[in-house]
Amino acid sequence: MALSLIDVTLDLGRRRVLDAVSASIAPGRVTVILGPNGAGKTSLLRVAAGLVTPDTGSVAIDGRPIADMPRGDRARTVGYLPQAGDVAWNMVARDVVALGRLPFRDADDGPAIAAALAATDTEALADRRIGELSGGERARVLLARVLAGEPQWLLADEPLASLDPAHQFDLLDRLRAVARQGAGVAVVLHDLAQAARVADDAILMAGGRIVAAGSARDVLTPDRLGALFGVRLVTVPGHPICIPVDRLGA
């Protein structure tokens, strides 16, 4: 059982952003996607979510092509947390979270909304307007919106942007909790230390291709990451954490 991309190619204008990419996201695990700017990470996530149709190749969930799934089924199966977490209207947080239940128009939404608020520790924010919240609070509410849809697969694109370190730890811990409950979680990150701390599996990308994939222990090595990002890395003794200390050749 997996969410799989099979030999996916995607062109945006005259630029090839994904080139014969094959990857798999496993349930119950956190898969971190890393790579330099322009590597194709966001494109991979959007294709995996069914938001963009690849030029060639396919995406399948448990062997079923996502292109063959009705839109409602797809929305109930895959949750997507985009990079820019903006809300168009200054709604109260509870109503923002309720938007995650739109694919379930005939369902009793109350328990799922309450569970999403509890999972993200946002019950106290439920009656406040989204424009009044801090960046960390807003990030938790937007995650709750995705969780309200009870997705089997949760795909998050750079969810740590603009968050302070404490809120980064908090958000990643919540994503790990989602994976422990059985969902497959894929998250695009730039922070190597946070990636090493949270990842079960890792996908490294460069130039629209996957250059390494597998268990985080095997993939997130100082030599491999250093070559990918063009930096010299050191590890923290006793911890699977890589810290950039200088540019290669500097």
mmCIF file of C-alpha atoms in Angstrom, residues 49-241:
data_model
loop_
_atom_site.group_PDB
_atom_site.id
_atom_site.type_symbol
_atom_site.label_atom_id
_atom_site.label_comp_id
_atom_site.label_asym_id
_atom_site.label_seq_id
_atom_site.Cartn_x
_atom_site.Cartn_y
_atom_site.Cartn_z
ATOM 1 C CA ALA A 49 -1.825 15.384 -4.748
ATOM 2 C CA GLY A 50 -3.530 15.234 -8.140
ATOM 3 C CA LEU A 51 -3.484 19.030 -8.476
ATOM 4 C CA VAL A 52 -1.317 18.921 -11.609
ATOM 5 C CA THR A 53 -1.531 16.344 -14.379
ATOM 6 C CA PRO A 54 1.896 15.114 -15.515
ATOM 7 C CA ASP A 55 2.815 15.153 -19.194
ATOM 8 C CA THR A 56 3.843 11.506 -18.989
ATOM 9 C CA GLY A 57 3.726 8.856 -16.293
ATOM 10 C CA SER A 58 1.109 8.374 -13.610
ATOM 11 C CA VAL A 59 0.258 8.620 -9.925
ATOM 12 C CA ALA A 60 -1.416 5.718 -8.147
ATOM 13 C CA ILE A 61 -2.808 5.092 -4.679
ATOM 14 C CA ASP A 62 -2.705 1.436 -3.717
ATOM 15 C CA GLY A 63 -2.284 0.663 -7.403
ATOM 16 C CA ARG A 64 -5.322 2.715 -8.476
ATOM 17 C CA PRO A 65 -4.475 5.583 -10.865
ATOM 18 C CA ILE A 66 -5.360 8.863 -9.189
ATOM 19 C CA ALA A 67 -6.522 10.180 -12.561
ATOM 20 C CA ASP A 68 -9.315 7.564 -12.500
ATOM 21 C CA MET A 69 -10.591 8.630 -9.090
ATOM 22 C CA PRO A 70 -13.612 10.952 -8.938
ATOM 23 C CA ARG A 71 -12.628 14.369 -7.667
ATOM 24 C CA GLY A 72 -14.536 13.878 -4.414
ATOM 25 C CA ASP A 73 -12.806 10.565 -3.705
ATOM 26 C CA ARG A 74 -9.443 12.156 -4.369
ATOM 27 C CA ALA A 75 -10.198 15.078 -2.048
ATOM 28 C CA ARG A 76 -11.232 12.672 0.708
ATOM 29 C CA THR A 77 -8.085 10.595 0.277
ATOM 30 C CA VAL A 78 -5.287 13.176 -0.136
ATOM 31 C CA GLY A 79 -4.862 16.310 1.977
ATOM 32 C CA TYR A 80 -2.589 19.081 0.708
ATOM 33 C CA LEU A 81 -1.069 21.838 2.858
ATOM 34 C CA PRO A 82 0.310 24.445 0.432
ATOM 35 C CA GLN A 83 3.362 26.624 0.853
ATOM 36 C CA ALA A 84 1.417 29.904 1.082
ATOM 37 C CA GLY A 85 -1.049 29.375 3.906
ATOM 38 C CA ASP A 86 -3.327 32.317 3.184
ATOM 39 C CA VAL A 87 -7.073 32.502 3.812
ATOM 40 C CA ALA A 88 -9.008 34.818 1.499
ATOM 41 C CA TRP A 89 -11.575 35.908 4.087
ATOM 42 C CA ASN A 90 -11.065 36.852 7.726
ATOM 43 C CA MET A 91 -13.130 33.910 8.989
ATOM 44 C CA VAL A 92 -13.185 32.529 12.506
ATOM 45 C CA ALA A 93 -10.788 29.628 12.882
ATOM 46 C CA ARG A 94 -13.538 27.020 13.383
ATOM 47 C CA ASP A 95 -15.024 27.923 9.977
ATOM 48 C CA VAL A 96 -11.583 27.698 8.363
ATOM 49 C CA VAL A 97 -11.171 24.194 9.768
ATOM 50 C CA ALA A 98 -14.674 23.288 8.575
ATOM 51 C CA LEU A 99 -13.571 23.970 5.001
ATOM 52 C CA GLY A 100 -11.657 20.708 5.223
ATOM 53 C CA ARG A 101 -15.008 18.907 5.349
ATOM 54 C CA LEU A 102 -16.261 20.203 1.988
ATOM 55 C CA PRO A 103 -15.721 16.813 0.257
ATOM 56 C CA PHE A 104 -18.070 15.296 2.903
ATOM 57 C CA ARG A 105 -21.132 17.448 2.287
ATOM 58 C CA ASP A 106 -23.607 14.884 3.647
ATOM 59 C CA ALA A 107 -21.545 13.775 6.639
ATOM 60 C CA ASP A 108 -21.831 14.786 10.273
ATOM 61 C CA ASP A 109 -18.870 17.148 10.340
ATOM 62 C CA GLY A 110 -18.868 18.047 14.027
ATOM 63 C CA PRO A 111 -16.761 15.165 15.405
ATOM 64 C CA ALA A 112 -14.119 15.462 12.661
ATOM 65 C CA ILE A 113 -13.794 19.219 13.183
ATOM 66 C CA ALA A 114 -13.542 18.775 16.944
ATOM 67 C CA ALA A 115 -10.903 16.063 16.527
ATOM 68 C CA ALA A 116 -8.855 18.258 14.157
ATOM 69 C CA LEU A 117 -8.971 21.182 16.600
ATOM 70 C CA ALA A 118 -7.901 18.877 19.437
ATOM 71 C CA ALA A 119 -5.084 17.287 17.413
ATOM 72 C CA THR A 120 -3.597 20.706 16.684
ATOM 73 C CA ASP A 121 -4.311 22.248 20.102
ATOM 74 C CA THR A 122 -6.430 24.966 18.516
ATOM 75 C CA GLU A 123 -9.684 24.624 20.498
ATOM 76 C CA ALA A 124 -8.918 27.907 22.295
ATOM 77 C CA LEU A 125 -8.501 29.614 18.921
ATOM 78 C CA ALA A 126 -11.724 28.292 17.401
ATOM 79 C CA ASP A 127 -13.742 31.507 17.829
ATOM 80 C CA ARG A 128 -10.956 33.927 16.909
ATOM 81 C CA ARG A 129 -10.612 35.369 13.440
ATOM 82 C CA ILE A 130 -7.754 34.072 11.336
ATOM 83 C CA GLY A 131 -6.370 37.591 10.843
ATOM 84 C CA GLU A 132 -5.885 37.961 14.599
ATOM 85 C CA LEU A 133 -3.680 34.879 14.936
ATOM 86 C CA SER A 134 0.097 34.699 15.068
ATOM 87 C CA GLY A 135 2.010 32.860 12.364
ATOM 88 C CA GLY A 136 2.357 29.744 14.513
ATOM 89 C CA GLU A 137 -1.325 29.773 15.476
ATOM 90 C CA ARG A 138 -2.380 30.224 11.863
ATOM 91 C CA ALA A 139 -0.144 27.347 10.778
ATOM 92 C CA ARG A 140 -1.825 25.062 13.319
ATOM 93 C CA VAL A 141 -5.301 26.112 12.173
ATOM 94 C CA LEU A 142 -4.429 25.448 8.522
ATOM 95 C CA LEU A 143 -3.084 22.031 9.477
ATOM 96 C CA ALA A 144 -6.348 21.404 11.341
ATOM 97 C CA ARG A 145 -8.253 22.257 8.149
ATOM 98 C CA VAL A 146 -6.377 19.493 6.329
ATOM 99 C CA LEU A 147 -6.796 17.032 9.210
ATOM 100 C CA ALA A 148 -10.538 17.681 9.322
ATOM 101 C CA GLY A 149 -10.746 15.875 5.995
ATOM 102 C CA GLU A 150 -9.252 12.769 7.652
ATOM 103 C CA PRO A 151 -6.909 12.128 4.701
ATOM 104 C CA GLN A 152 -5.077 8.869 4.203
ATOM 105 C CA TRP A 153 -2.191 10.871 2.737
ATOM 106 C CA LEU A 154 -1.071 14.299 3.964
ATOM 107 C CA LEU A 155 1.269 16.309 1.731
ATOM 108 C CA ALA A 156 2.784 19.479 3.234
ATOM 109 C CA ASP A 157 4.869 21.980 1.246
ATOM 110 C CA GLU A 158 7.382 23.886 3.405
ATOM 111 C CA PRO A 159 5.073 24.145 6.434
ATOM 112 C CA LEU A 160 7.853 25.644 8.598
ATOM 113 C CA ALA A 161 8.151 28.876 6.613
ATOM 114 C CA SER A 162 7.993 31.934 8.908
ATOM 115 C CA LEU A 163 7.708 29.837 12.075
ATOM 116 C CA ASP A 164 10.037 30.280 15.033
ATOM 117 C CA PRO A 165 11.979 27.204 16.250
ATOM 118 C CA ALA A 166 9.480 26.277 18.963
ATOM 119 C CA HIS A 167 6.579 26.323 16.515
ATOM 120 C CA GLN A 168 8.634 24.370 13.980
ATOM 121 C CA PHE A 169 9.125 21.578 16.530
ATOM 122 C CA ASP A 170 5.446 21.705 17.407
ATOM 123 C CA LEU A 171 4.185 21.460 13.827
ATOM 124 C CA LEU A 172 6.538 18.618 12.905
ATOM 125 C CA ASP A 173 5.597 16.715 16.048
ATOM 126 C CA ARG A 174 1.958 17.001 14.995
ATOM 127 C CA LEU A 175 2.784 15.643 11.549
ATOM 128 C CA ARG A 176 4.576 12.722 13.170
ATOM 129 C CA ALA A 177 1.478 12.077 15.273
ATOM 130 C CA VAL A 178 -0.609 11.934 12.074
ATOM 131 C CA ALA A 179 1.779 9.322 10.656
ATOM 132 C CA ARG A 180 1.658 7.280 13.876
ATOM 133 C CA GLN A 181 -2.107 7.040 13.385
ATOM 134 C CA GLY A 182 -1.516 5.374 10.005
ATOM 135 C CA ALA A 183 -1.550 8.145 7.409
ATOM 136 C CA GLY A 184 1.279 8.586 4.932
ATOM 137 C CA VAL A 185 2.910 12.008 5.403
ATOM 138 C CA ALA A 186 5.202 13.718 2.882
ATOM 139 C CA VAL A 187 6.729 17.075 3.735
ATOM 140 C CA VAL A 188 9.021 19.417 1.806
ATOM 141 C CA LEU A 189 11.644 20.958 4.100
ATOM 142 C CA HIS A 190 14.775 23.106 3.832
ATOM 143 C CA ASP A 191 15.997 22.755 7.419
ATOM 144 C CA LEU A 192 18.368 19.770 7.394
ATOM 145 C CA ALA A 193 18.386 19.374 11.160
ATOM 146 C CA GLN A 194 14.608 19.277 11.369
ATOM 147 C CA ALA A 195 14.474 16.901 8.406
ATOM 148 C CA ALA A 196 16.851 14.471 10.083
ATOM 149 C CA ARG A 197 14.869 14.646 13.322
ATOM 150 C CA VAL A 198 11.436 13.976 11.832
ATOM 151 C CA ALA A 199 12.025 11.747 8.796
ATOM 152 C CA ASP A 200 11.433 8.033 8.543
ATOM 153 C CA ASP A 201 12.188 8.124 4.810
ATOM 154 C CA ALA A 202 13.774 10.735 2.560
ATOM 155 C CA ILE A 203 13.742 11.760 -1.078
ATOM 156 C CA LEU A 204 16.565 13.965 -2.388
ATOM 157 C CA MET A 205 15.971 15.949 -5.580
ATOM 158 C CA ALA A 206 18.079 18.026 -7.967
ATOM 159 C CA GLY A 207 17.286 19.344 -11.429
ATOM 160 C CA GLY A 208 13.864 17.716 -11.539
ATOM 161 C CA ARG A 209 15.243 14.253 -10.795
ATOM 162 C CA ILE A 210 15.450 12.053 -7.720
ATOM 163 C CA VAL A 211 19.084 11.537 -6.802
ATOM 164 C CA ALA A 212 18.501 9.358 -3.733
ATOM 165 C CA ALA A 213 15.558 7.812 -1.892
ATOM 166 C CA GLY A 214 15.112 5.376 0.944
ATOM 167 C CA SER A 215 15.265 5.269 4.717
ATOM 168 C CA ALA A 216 16.362 8.540 6.306
ATOM 169 C CA ARG A 217 19.253 6.806 8.057
ATOM 170 C CA ASP A 218 20.699 5.706 4.702
ATOM 171 C CA VAL A 219 19.890 8.817 2.670
ATOM 172 C CA LEU A 220 20.532 11.773 5.005
ATOM 173 C CA THR A 221 24.306 11.429 5.268
ATOM 174 C CA PRO A 222 26.679 14.402 5.527
ATOM 175 C CA ASP A 223 28.508 13.460 2.313
ATOM 176 C CA ARG A 224 25.337 13.056 0.254
ATOM 177 C CA LEU A 225 23.630 16.176 1.612
ATOM 178 C CA GLY A 226 26.815 18.215 1.360
ATOM 179 C CA ALA A 227 27.220 17.353 -2.309
ATOM 180 C CA LEU A 228 23.545 18.075 -2.991
ATOM 181 C CA PHE A 229 23.553 21.538 -1.417
ATOM 182 C CA GLY A 230 27.176 22.478 -2.043
ATOM 183 C CA VAL A 231 27.997 22.899 1.640
ATOM 184 C CA ARG A 232 30.237 21.268 4.220
ATOM 185 C CA LEU A 233 28.282 19.528 6.980
ATOM 186 C CA VAL A 234 29.049 18.245 10.441
ATOM 187 C CA THR A 235 26.972 15.883 12.558
ATOM 188 C CA VAL A 236 25.905 16.248 16.174
ATOM 189 C CA PRO A 237 27.315 13.344 18.217
ATOM 190 C CA GLY A 238 24.558 10.983 19.248
ATOM 191 C CA HIS A 239 21.933 12.625 17.033
ATOM 192 C CA PRO A 240 20.983 12.166 13.338
ATOM 193 C CA ILE A 241 21.431 15.896 12.683
#
